[in-house]
Amino acid sequence: MENFAIDSSKKKKFIIFGGGFSGNYIANEIRKLGYKALTSSRQVTNNPSNFFFDSLSSTLPPEHIFEGTTHVLSCIPPDKSGKDPVLSRLHKKLKSLNLEWVGYLSTTGVYGNTFGEWVTEKDPAKPLQDRSKRRLLCEKSWLDSSLPVQIFRLPGIYGPGRSTFDSILKKNIKVIHKPNQVFSRIHVADIANAILFLLKINNENFKQIINIADNYPTSQIEVIQHSYKLLGLRMPEPINFEDAKKLLSPIALSFWEENRRVSNAMLCKDLGYKLIHKDYKSGLKNCLEIMKQKNLI
Ligand SMILES: NC(=O)c1ccc[n+]([C@@H]2O[C@H](COP(=O)([O-])OP(=O)(O)OC[C@H]3O[C@@H](n4cnc5c(N)ncnc54)[C@H](OP(=O)(O)O)[C@@H]3O)[C@@H](O)[C@H]2O)c1
């Protein structure tokens, strides 16, 4: 396998498809290092760091976007048929660029239900949900693309602007109790930082598929309880899962059908990445600090 490390002696330009929550955060972290990073959006904007890309539109990004591009990251989920939105429109273009590195944000949903057991990259993918089956198809398309691809499998993503605090303040939180149910999660800062760390060390030890998760999978109720405590508010009485089923949308319900502890041992033990937020307590503290700085709270 080829290696794709960042070589600081050369100019770098990143194109990030999907400037949503993670894509935008990662782009900002890349810019802080002095590299150029453009993000895509399905809306036309005046922002020169942003370009239009909608896989359902016949308009493709203009040629000048691609000039000098060395790195590409896709943060766009699969389309309804399981095709990858970027590859289905731009595979040939990407191949023509002679890229140093291509990243793809995937999900740990591809592992399916492990009934609370730990899961590592060595475990076979056994997707349960249709969306996770489509995701696995996209992973395969990237792996077969003959591009220098690295895949990041992510659990629930949270961070400033997308945390339990936001749900509590918007009053759209449901406090649900389901015994023995855990979720894994990752703060968006660790997604960005782990990717940049891997870009640096890929030369010595390149792994094609990597989980990025924190150290502490735990119940959702534990996280919600802690959030209420930090806000100085009283948590509502939890609803038992069986009763909550009627209140949940099919997509929300589907998340409760899987119970997994995602291992980060490859990233943190084998490769030596140090998490910024090793658990939800550290991550939530950061979210709250930022909300206070922005006078949102
Ligand atoms: N959220 C989670 O907890 C979680 C967990 C594991 C994995 N993931 C996956 O990780 C990736 C990043 O997650 P995120 O939560 O940061 O995503 P996000 O905020 O929902 O952003 C998704 C981005 O994809 C773009 N997009 C969607 N469909 C598109 C299409 N057909 N053509 C062009 N662009 C399209 C959106 O464009 P607009 O900006 O124009 O809307 C947006 O920029 C996604 O693939 C997501 O499924 C998410």
mmCIF file of C-alpha atoms and ligand atoms in Angstrom:
data_model
loop_
_atom_site.group_PDB
_atom_site.id
_atom_site.type_symbol
_atom_site.label_atom_id
_atom_site.label_comp_id
_atom_site.label_asym_id
_atom_site.label_seq_id
_atom_site.Cartn_x
_atom_site.Cartn_y
_atom_site.Cartn_z
ATOM 1 C CA MET A 1 0.000 0.000 0.000
ATOM 2 C CA GLU A 2 1.189 3.486 -0.870
ATOM 3 C CA ASN A 3 1.689 6.086 1.858
ATOM 4 C CA PHE A 4 0.204 9.567 1.868
ATOM 5 C CA ALA A 5 1.876 11.695 4.526
ATOM 6 C CA ILE A 6 1.738 15.468 4.670
ATOM 7 C CA ASP A 7 5.056 16.850 3.522
ATOM 8 C CA SER A 8 5.319 20.363 4.930
ATOM 9 C CA SER A 9 7.815 21.384 2.253
ATOM 10 C CA LYS A 10 5.091 21.230 -0.412
ATOM 11 C CA LYS A 11 1.948 23.322 -0.957
ATOM 12 C CA LYS A 12 -1.286 21.597 0.053
ATOM 13 C CA LYS A 13 -4.828 22.239 -1.017
ATOM 14 C CA PHE A 14 -7.802 20.377 0.419
ATOM 15 C CA ILE A 15 -11.211 20.017 -1.156
ATOM 16 C CA ILE A 16 -13.862 18.972 1.343
ATOM 17 C CA PHE A 17 -17.082 17.653 -0.131
ATOM 18 C CA GLY A 18 -19.922 18.342 2.321
ATOM 19 C CA GLY A 19 -19.238 21.487 4.354
ATOM 20 C CA GLY A 20 -21.715 20.443 7.041
ATOM 21 C CA PHE A 21 -20.980 20.079 10.747
ATOM 22 C CA SER A 22 -17.793 17.976 10.523
ATOM 23 C CA GLY A 23 -16.649 19.143 7.077
ATOM 24 C CA ASN A 24 -16.707 22.764 8.081
ATOM 25 C CA TYR A 25 -14.950 22.138 11.396
ATOM 26 C CA ILE A 26 -12.209 20.098 9.714
ATOM 27 C CA ALA A 27 -11.758 22.773 7.014
ATOM 28 C CA ASN A 28 -11.200 25.426 9.699
ATOM 29 C CA GLU A 29 -8.605 23.292 11.479
ATOM 30 C CA ILE A 30 -6.774 22.717 8.181
ATOM 31 C CA ARG A 31 -6.776 26.471 7.482
ATOM 32 C CA LYS A 32 -5.254 27.096 10.927
ATOM 33 C CA LEU A 33 -2.238 25.072 9.733
ATOM 34 C CA GLY A 34 -1.861 27.430 6.779
ATOM 35 C CA TYR A 35 -3.236 25.100 4.119
ATOM 36 C CA LYS A 36 -6.000 26.028 1.703
ATOM 37 C CA ALA A 37 -9.340 24.252 2.257
ATOM 38 C CA LEU A 38 -12.486 24.654 0.157
ATOM 39 C CA THR A 39 -15.841 23.209 1.202
ATOM 40 C CA SER A 40 -18.870 22.305 -0.888
ATOM 41 C CA SER A 41 -22.474 23.269 -0.273
ATOM 42 C CA ARG A 42 -25.776 22.578 -2.022
ATOM 43 C CA GLN A 43 -26.505 26.303 -1.835
ATOM 44 C CA VAL A 44 -24.740 28.917 -3.928
ATOM 45 C CA THR A 45 -22.946 31.296 -1.536
ATOM 46 C CA ASN A 46 -20.678 34.363 -1.829
ATOM 47 C CA ASN A 47 -18.024 32.740 0.347
ATOM 48 C CA PRO A 48 -14.839 32.283 -1.772
ATOM 49 C CA SER A 49 -13.886 29.219 0.339
ATOM 50 C CA ASN A 50 -17.130 27.538 -0.632
ATOM 51 C CA PHE A 51 -18.264 26.031 -3.942
ATOM 52 C CA PHE A 52 -21.520 24.560 -5.200
ATOM 53 C CA PHE A 53 -21.844 20.794 -5.389
ATOM 54 C CA ASP A 54 -25.092 18.860 -5.353
ATOM 55 C CA SER A 55 -24.872 15.318 -6.697
ATOM 56 C CA LEU A 56 -28.495 15.636 -7.828
ATOM 57 C CA SER A 57 -27.771 18.712 -9.944
ATOM 58 C CA SER A 58 -26.352 18.608 -13.465
ATOM 59 C CA THR A 59 -23.987 21.494 -12.578
ATOM 60 C CA LEU A 60 -20.527 20.287 -11.628
ATOM 61 C CA PRO A 61 -17.955 22.358 -9.690
ATOM 62 C CA PRO A 62 -15.976 24.733 -11.946
ATOM 63 C CA GLU A 63 -12.577 23.563 -13.193
ATOM 64 C CA HIS A 64 -10.543 26.153 -11.202
ATOM 65 C CA ILE A 65 -11.730 24.579 -7.900
ATOM 66 C CA PHE A 66 -9.578 21.539 -8.621
ATOM 67 C CA GLU A 67 -6.377 23.357 -9.619
ATOM 68 C CA GLY A 68 -3.495 22.468 -7.275
ATOM 69 C CA THR A 69 -5.640 20.101 -5.170
ATOM 70 C CA THR A 70 -3.564 17.564 -3.264
ATOM 71 C CA HIS A 71 -6.082 16.236 -0.700
ATOM 72 C CA VAL A 72 -9.793 15.425 -0.882
ATOM 73 C CA LEU A 73 -12.140 14.547 1.979
ATOM 74 C CA SER A 74 -15.739 13.444 1.534
ATOM 75 C CA CYS A 75 -18.217 14.070 4.363
ATOM 76 C CA ILE A 76 -21.306 13.344 2.251
ATOM 77 C CA PRO A 77 -23.547 10.388 3.160
ATOM 78 C CA PRO A 78 -24.612 7.767 0.560
ATOM 79 C CA ASP A 79 -27.471 8.563 -1.810
ATOM 80 C CA LYS A 80 -30.770 6.658 -1.632
ATOM 81 C CA SER A 81 -29.557 3.860 -3.882
ATOM 82 C CA GLY A 82 -26.237 3.345 -2.056
ATOM 83 C CA LYS A 83 -24.148 5.199 -4.629
ATOM 84 C CA ASP A 84 -21.521 7.566 -3.379
ATOM 85 C CA PRO A 85 -22.541 11.147 -4.324
ATOM 86 C CA VAL A 86 -18.953 12.262 -4.993
ATOM 87 C CA LEU A 87 -17.698 9.198 -6.846
ATOM 88 C CA SER A 88 -20.827 8.914 -8.971
ATOM 89 C CA ARG A 89 -20.258 12.426 -10.363
ATOM 90 C CA LEU A 90 -16.528 13.064 -10.048
ATOM 91 C CA HIS A 91 -14.581 9.813 -10.030
ATOM 92 C CA LYS A 92 -12.840 10.501 -13.353
ATOM 93 C CA LYS A 93 -12.033 14.058 -12.324
ATOM 94 C CA LEU A 94 -10.522 12.944 -9.007
ATOM 95 C CA LYS A 95 -8.445 10.270 -10.739
ATOM 96 C CA SER A 96 -7.018 12.887 -13.092
ATOM 97 C CA LEU A 97 -5.708 15.009 -10.180
ATOM 98 C CA ASN A 98 -2.911 12.708 -9.001
ATOM 99 C CA LEU A 99 -4.021 13.217 -5.384
ATOM 100 C CA GLU A 100 -1.748 12.563 -2.403
ATOM 101 C CA TRP A 101 -4.615 11.516 -0.143
ATOM 102 C CA VAL A 102 -8.370 10.968 -0.116
ATOM 103 C CA GLY A 103 -10.370 10.673 3.120
ATOM 104 C CA TYR A 104 -13.894 9.379 3.562
ATOM 105 C CA LEU A 105 -16.076 9.864 6.657
ATOM 106 C CA SER A 106 -18.033 6.655 7.218
ATOM 107 C CA THR A 107 -19.960 5.348 10.222
ATOM 108 C CA THR A 108 -19.549 2.616 12.812
ATOM 109 C CA GLY A 109 -23.116 1.639 11.827
ATOM 110 C CA VAL A 110 -21.444 -0.710 9.312
ATOM 111 C CA TYR A 111 -20.554 -3.017 12.243
ATOM 112 C CA GLY A 112 -24.247 -3.602 13.038
ATOM 113 C CA ASN A 113 -25.400 -4.780 16.461
ATOM 114 C CA THR A 114 -22.739 -6.278 18.750
ATOM 115 C CA PHE A 115 -25.115 -6.469 21.746
ATOM 116 C CA GLY A 116 -22.865 -4.153 23.750
ATOM 117 C CA GLU A 117 -19.582 -5.902 22.865
ATOM 118 C CA TRP A 118 -16.492 -3.984 21.764
ATOM 119 C CA VAL A 119 -15.899 -3.813 18.038
ATOM 120 C CA THR A 120 -12.616 -3.203 16.226
ATOM 121 C CA GLU A 121 -11.606 -2.646 12.610
ATOM 122 C CA LYS A 122 -10.703 -6.357 12.419
ATOM 123 C CA ASP A 123 -14.316 -7.380 13.045
ATOM 124 C CA PRO A 124 -16.382 -8.027 9.939
ATOM 125 C CA ALA A 125 -18.913 -5.415 8.895
ATOM 126 C CA LYS A 126 -22.439 -6.750 9.493
ATOM 127 C CA PRO A 127 -24.720 -3.795 8.797
ATOM 128 C CA LEU A 128 -28.248 -4.104 10.140
ATOM 129 C CA GLN A 129 -29.911 -0.912 8.928
ATOM 130 C CA ASP A 130 -30.467 -0.240 5.219
ATOM 131 C CA ARG A 131 -28.587 3.063 5.547
ATOM 132 C CA SER A 132 -25.568 1.162 6.944
ATOM 133 C CA LYS A 133 -25.769 -1.340 4.062
ATOM 134 C CA ARG A 134 -25.676 1.629 1.671
ATOM 135 C CA ARG A 135 -22.718 3.021 3.629
ATOM 136 C CA LEU A 136 -20.791 -0.211 3.235
ATOM 137 C CA LEU A 137 -21.432 -0.058 -0.521
ATOM 138 C CA CYS A 138 -19.945 3.444 -0.555
ATOM 139 C CA GLU A 139 -16.915 2.340 1.475
ATOM 140 C CA LYS A 140 -16.384 -0.413 -1.094
ATOM 141 C CA SER A 141 -16.683 2.050 -3.991
ATOM 142 C CA TRP A 142 -14.011 4.253 -2.412
ATOM 143 C CA LEU A 143 -11.755 1.255 -1.719
ATOM 144 C CA ASP A 144 -12.187 0.106 -5.344
ATOM 145 C CA SER A 145 -11.698 3.602 -6.764
ATOM 146 C CA SER A 146 -7.901 3.263 -7.170
ATOM 147 C CA LEU A 147 -7.596 6.560 -5.306
ATOM 148 C CA PRO A 148 -5.307 6.745 -2.209
ATOM 149 C CA VAL A 149 -8.233 6.353 0.207
ATOM 150 C CA GLN A 150 -8.354 6.290 3.989
ATOM 151 C CA ILE A 151 -11.721 5.545 5.642
ATOM 152 C CA PHE A 152 -12.757 6.877 9.058
ATOM 153 C CA ARG A 153 -15.541 5.012 10.842
ATOM 154 C CA LEU A 154 -17.320 7.379 13.225
ATOM 155 C CA PRO A 155 -19.872 6.885 16.017
ATOM 156 C CA GLY A 156 -22.258 9.696 17.146
ATOM 157 C CA ILE A 157 -20.649 13.050 16.358
ATOM 158 C CA TYR A 158 -21.120 15.952 18.772
ATOM 159 C CA GLY A 159 -19.454 19.266 19.438
ATOM 160 C CA PRO A 160 -20.153 22.982 19.840
ATOM 161 C CA GLY A 161 -23.535 23.679 18.238
ATOM 162 C CA ARG A 162 -24.524 20.007 18.211
ATOM 163 C CA SER A 163 -24.671 18.606 21.714
ATOM 164 C CA THR A 164 -27.179 17.575 24.387
ATOM 165 C CA PHE A 165 -27.108 21.217 25.588
ATOM 166 C CA ASP A 166 -28.529 22.356 22.263
ATOM 167 C CA SER A 167 -31.279 19.710 22.440
ATOM 168 C CA ILE A 168 -32.101 20.617 26.052
ATOM 169 C CA LEU A 169 -32.280 24.334 25.276
ATOM 170 C CA LYS A 170 -34.374 23.722 22.148
ATOM 171 C CA LYS A 171 -36.608 21.495 24.300
ATOM 172 C CA ASN A 172 -36.402 18.603 21.867
ATOM 173 C CA ILE A 173 -34.676 16.102 24.113
ATOM 174 C CA LYS A 174 -36.207 12.782 25.101
ATOM 175 C CA VAL A 175 -34.848 11.160 28.261
ATOM 176 C CA ILE A 176 -35.118 7.438 27.569
ATOM 177 C CA HIS A 177 -34.126 4.585 29.811
ATOM 178 C CA LYS A 178 -33.112 1.291 28.189
ATOM 179 C CA PRO A 179 -31.132 -0.998 30.475
ATOM 180 C CA ASN A 180 -27.641 -2.012 29.276
ATOM 181 C CA GLN A 181 -27.863 0.181 26.162
ATOM 182 C CA VAL A 182 -24.700 2.142 25.335
ATOM 183 C CA PHE A 183 -23.668 4.493 22.549
ATOM 184 C CA SER A 184 -20.186 5.434 21.402
ATOM 185 C CA ARG A 185 -19.447 9.025 20.495
ATOM 186 C CA ILE A 186 -16.746 11.381 19.275
ATOM 187 C CA HIS A 187 -16.195 15.115 19.650
ATOM 188 C CA VAL A 188 -15.763 16.814 16.259
ATOM 189 C CA ALA A 189 -12.424 18.316 17.397
ATOM 190 C CA ASP A 190 -11.052 14.786 17.716
ATOM 191 C CA ILE A 191 -12.217 13.859 14.219
ATOM 192 C CA ALA A 192 -10.299 16.821 12.799
ATOM 193 C CA ASN A 193 -7.254 16.347 14.993
ATOM 194 C CA ALA A 194 -7.050 12.573 14.462
ATOM 195 C CA ILE A 195 -7.210 13.043 10.684
ATOM 196 C CA LEU A 196 -4.411 15.624 10.790
ATOM 197 C CA PHE A 197 -2.399 13.335 13.081
ATOM 198 C CA LEU A 198 -2.864 10.423 10.664
ATOM 199 C CA LEU A 199 -1.838 12.569 7.702
ATOM 200 C CA LYS A 200 1.428 13.203 9.506
ATOM 201 C CA ILE A 201 2.180 9.584 10.409
ATOM 202 C CA ASN A 202 0.684 7.783 7.401
ATOM 203 C CA ASN A 203 4.157 7.411 5.922
ATOM 204 C CA GLU A 204 5.332 5.075 8.654
ATOM 205 C CA ASN A 205 2.127 3.231 9.422
ATOM 206 C CA PHE A 206 -0.732 3.559 6.987
ATOM 207 C CA LYS A 207 -4.081 2.005 7.974
ATOM 208 C CA GLN A 208 -6.845 2.089 5.421
ATOM 209 C CA ILE A 209 -9.835 1.793 7.790
ATOM 210 C CA ILE A 210 -9.752 3.450 11.216
ATOM 211 C CA ASN A 211 -12.318 3.934 13.981
ATOM 212 C CA ILE A 212 -12.289 7.385 15.572
ATOM 213 C CA ALA A 213 -14.164 7.139 18.873
ATOM 214 C CA ASP A 214 -13.601 8.306 22.447
ATOM 215 C CA ASN A 215 -12.620 6.020 25.336
ATOM 216 C CA TYR A 216 -15.946 5.840 27.058
ATOM 217 C CA PRO A 217 -19.053 4.392 25.412
ATOM 218 C CA THR A 218 -21.939 4.904 27.797
ATOM 219 C CA SER A 219 -25.710 5.234 28.083
ATOM 220 C CA GLN A 220 -27.389 8.273 26.611
ATOM 221 C CA ILE A 221 -29.095 8.926 29.922
ATOM 222 C CA GLU A 222 -25.746 9.303 31.702
ATOM 223 C CA VAL A 223 -24.742 12.003 29.213
ATOM 224 C CA ILE A 224 -28.093 13.789 29.480
ATOM 225 C CA GLN A 225 -28.016 13.647 33.282
ATOM 226 C CA HIS A 226 -24.545 15.227 33.298
ATOM 227 C CA SER A 227 -25.669 17.932 30.844
ATOM 228 C CA TYR A 228 -28.637 18.922 33.033
ATOM 229 C CA LYS A 229 -26.313 19.020 36.036
ATOM 230 C CA LEU A 230 -23.873 21.354 34.249
ATOM 231 C CA LEU A 231 -26.753 23.610 33.205
ATOM 232 C CA GLY A 232 -28.070 23.634 36.781
ATOM 233 C CA LEU A 233 -31.425 22.343 35.556
ATOM 234 C CA ARG A 234 -33.562 19.441 36.713
ATOM 235 C CA MET A 235 -33.706 16.461 34.373
ATOM 236 C CA PRO A 236 -37.254 15.320 33.513
ATOM 237 C CA GLU A 237 -38.332 11.849 34.622
ATOM 238 C CA PRO A 238 -36.957 9.244 32.180
ATOM 239 C CA ILE A 239 -39.384 7.362 29.932
ATOM 240 C CA ASN A 240 -38.984 3.600 29.671
ATOM 241 C CA PHE A 241 -37.839 2.514 26.229
ATOM 242 C CA GLU A 242 -40.959 0.425 25.568
ATOM 243 C CA ASP A 243 -43.153 3.516 26.149
ATOM 244 C CA ALA A 244 -40.744 5.808 24.279
ATOM 245 C CA LYS A 245 -40.967 3.637 21.141
ATOM 246 C CA LYS A 246 -44.299 5.271 20.270
ATOM 247 C CA LEU A 247 -42.746 8.734 20.488
ATOM 248 C CA LEU A 248 -39.679 8.094 18.336
ATOM 249 C CA SER A 249 -39.402 8.545 14.574
ATOM 250 C CA PRO A 250 -38.377 5.383 12.639
ATOM 251 C CA ILE A 251 -34.861 6.793 12.161
ATOM 252 C CA ALA A 252 -34.480 7.688 15.859
ATOM 253 C CA LEU A 253 -35.807 4.263 16.830
ATOM 254 C CA SER A 254 -33.317 2.523 14.521
ATOM 255 C CA PHE A 255 -30.392 3.906 16.551
ATOM 256 C CA TRP A 256 -31.745 2.153 19.648
ATOM 257 C CA GLU A 257 -31.770 -1.198 17.813
ATOM 258 C CA GLU A 258 -27.975 -1.324 17.892
ATOM 259 C CA ASN A 259 -25.783 -1.582 20.967
ATOM 260 C CA ARG A 260 -22.034 -1.269 20.383
ATOM 261 C CA ARG A 261 -18.836 -0.272 22.098
ATOM 262 C CA VAL A 262 -16.469 1.065 19.440
ATOM 263 C CA SER A 263 -12.796 0.440 20.136
ATOM 264 C CA ASN A 264 -10.245 3.161 19.383
ATOM 265 C CA ALA A 265 -7.289 0.882 20.216
ATOM 266 C CA MET A 266 -5.830 1.023 16.703
ATOM 267 C CA LEU A 267 -5.860 4.825 16.641
ATOM 268 C CA CYS A 268 -4.900 5.519 20.256
ATOM 269 C CA LYS A 269 -2.786 2.515 21.297
ATOM 270 C CA ASP A 270 -1.229 1.196 18.076
ATOM 271 C CA LEU A 271 -0.778 4.551 16.335
ATOM 272 C CA GLY A 272 -0.384 6.765 19.411
ATOM 273 C CA TYR A 273 -3.098 9.401 18.889
ATOM 274 C CA LYS A 274 -3.962 11.313 22.084
ATOM 275 C CA LEU A 275 -7.624 12.253 22.341
ATOM 276 C CA ILE A 276 -8.471 15.888 23.093
ATOM 277 C CA HIS A 277 -11.731 14.738 24.710
ATOM 278 C CA LYS A 278 -11.290 11.255 26.127
ATOM 279 C CA ASP A 279 -14.905 11.096 27.287
ATOM 280 C CA TYR A 280 -18.219 12.968 27.095
ATOM 281 C CA LYS A 281 -17.476 14.922 30.296
ATOM 282 C CA SER A 282 -14.455 16.580 28.727
ATOM 283 C CA GLY A 283 -16.295 17.119 25.423
ATOM 284 C CA LEU A 284 -19.384 18.630 27.054
ATOM 285 C CA LYS A 285 -17.237 20.968 29.164
ATOM 286 C CA ASN A 286 -15.804 22.305 25.904
ATOM 287 C CA CYS A 287 -19.270 22.685 24.323
ATOM 288 C CA LEU A 288 -20.525 24.588 27.367
ATOM 289 C CA GLU A 289 -17.484 26.894 27.426
ATOM 290 C CA ILE A 290 -18.051 27.781 23.780
ATOM 291 C CA MET A 291 -21.768 28.396 24.359
ATOM 292 C CA LYS A 292 -20.866 30.748 27.216
ATOM 293 C CA GLN A 293 -18.259 32.572 25.078
ATOM 294 C CA LYS A 294 -20.920 33.106 22.422
ATOM 295 C CA ASN A 295 -23.466 34.266 25.032
ATOM 296 C CA LEU A 296 -25.784 31.444 24.024
ATOM 297 C CA ILE A 297 -26.280 30.515 27.611
HETATM 298 N N1 LIG B 1 -23.885 12.935 12.639
HETATM 299 C C1 LIG B 1 -23.406 11.824 13.156
HETATM 300 O O1 LIG B 1 -23.542 11.555 14.363
HETATM 301 C C2 LIG B 1 -22.624 10.877 12.270
HETATM 302 C C3 LIG B 1 -22.096 9.716 12.840
HETATM 303 C C4 LIG B 1 -21.314 8.886 12.046
HETATM 304 C C5 LIG B 1 -21.077 9.197 10.717
HETATM 305 N N2 LIG B 1 -21.648 10.318 10.183
HETATM 306 C C6 LIG B 1 -21.358 10.605 8.766
HETATM 307 O O2 LIG B 1 -20.215 11.436 8.733
HETATM 308 C C7 LIG B 1 -20.350 12.399 7.660
HETATM 309 C C8 LIG B 1 -20.328 13.807 8.236
HETATM 310 O O3 LIG B 1 -21.352 13.912 9.235
HETATM 311 P P1 LIG B 1 -21.959 15.323 9.657
HETATM 312 O O4 LIG B 1 -22.951 15.042 10.732
HETATM 313 O O5 LIG B 1 -20.876 16.297 9.859
HETATM 314 O O6 LIG B 1 -22.762 15.687 8.312
HETATM 315 P P2 LIG B 1 -23.752 16.881 8.008
HETATM 316 O O7 LIG B 1 -23.574 18.011 8.959
HETATM 317 O O8 LIG B 1 -25.126 16.303 7.878
HETATM 318 O O9 LIG B 1 -23.236 17.335 6.567
HETATM 319 C C9 LIG B 1 -23.440 16.546 5.438
HETATM 320 C C10 LIG B 1 -22.946 17.316 4.235
HETATM 321 O O10 LIG B 1 -23.229 16.560 3.058
HETATM 322 C C11 LIG B 1 -23.782 17.428 2.066
HETATM 323 N N3 LIG B 1 -24.642 16.644 1.187
HETATM 324 C C12 LIG B 1 -25.608 15.776 1.543
HETATM 325 N N4 LIG B 1 -26.142 15.204 0.453
HETATM 326 C C13 LIG B 1 -25.497 15.719 -0.622
HETATM 327 C C14 LIG B 1 -25.597 15.532 -2.023
HETATM 328 N N5 LIG B 1 -26.476 14.687 -2.561
HETATM 329 N N6 LIG B 1 -24.763 16.241 -2.834
HETATM 330 C C15 LIG B 1 -23.879 17.117 -2.320
HETATM 331 N N7 LIG B 1 -23.744 17.335 -1.000
HETATM 332 C C16 LIG B 1 -24.539 16.643 -0.158
HETATM 333 C C17 LIG B 1 -24.535 18.485 2.866
HETATM 334 O O11 LIG B 1 -24.669 19.639 2.056
HETATM 335 P P3 LIG B 1 -25.342 20.982 2.594
HETATM 336 O O12 LIG B 1 -24.279 21.634 3.465
HETATM 337 O O13 LIG B 1 -25.644 21.782 1.400
HETATM 338 O O14 LIG B 1 -26.548 20.557 3.381
HETATM 339 C C18 LIG B 1 -23.610 18.690 4.067
HETATM 340 O O15 LIG B 1 -22.614 19.641 3.764
HETATM 341 C C19 LIG B 1 -21.660 12.060 6.952
HETATM 342 O O16 LIG B 1 -21.405 11.166 5.910
HETATM 343 C C20 LIG B 1 -22.454 11.378 8.044
HETATM 344 O O17 LIG B 1 -23.451 10.513 7.532
HETATM 345 C C21 LIG B 1 -22.404 11.170 10.941
#
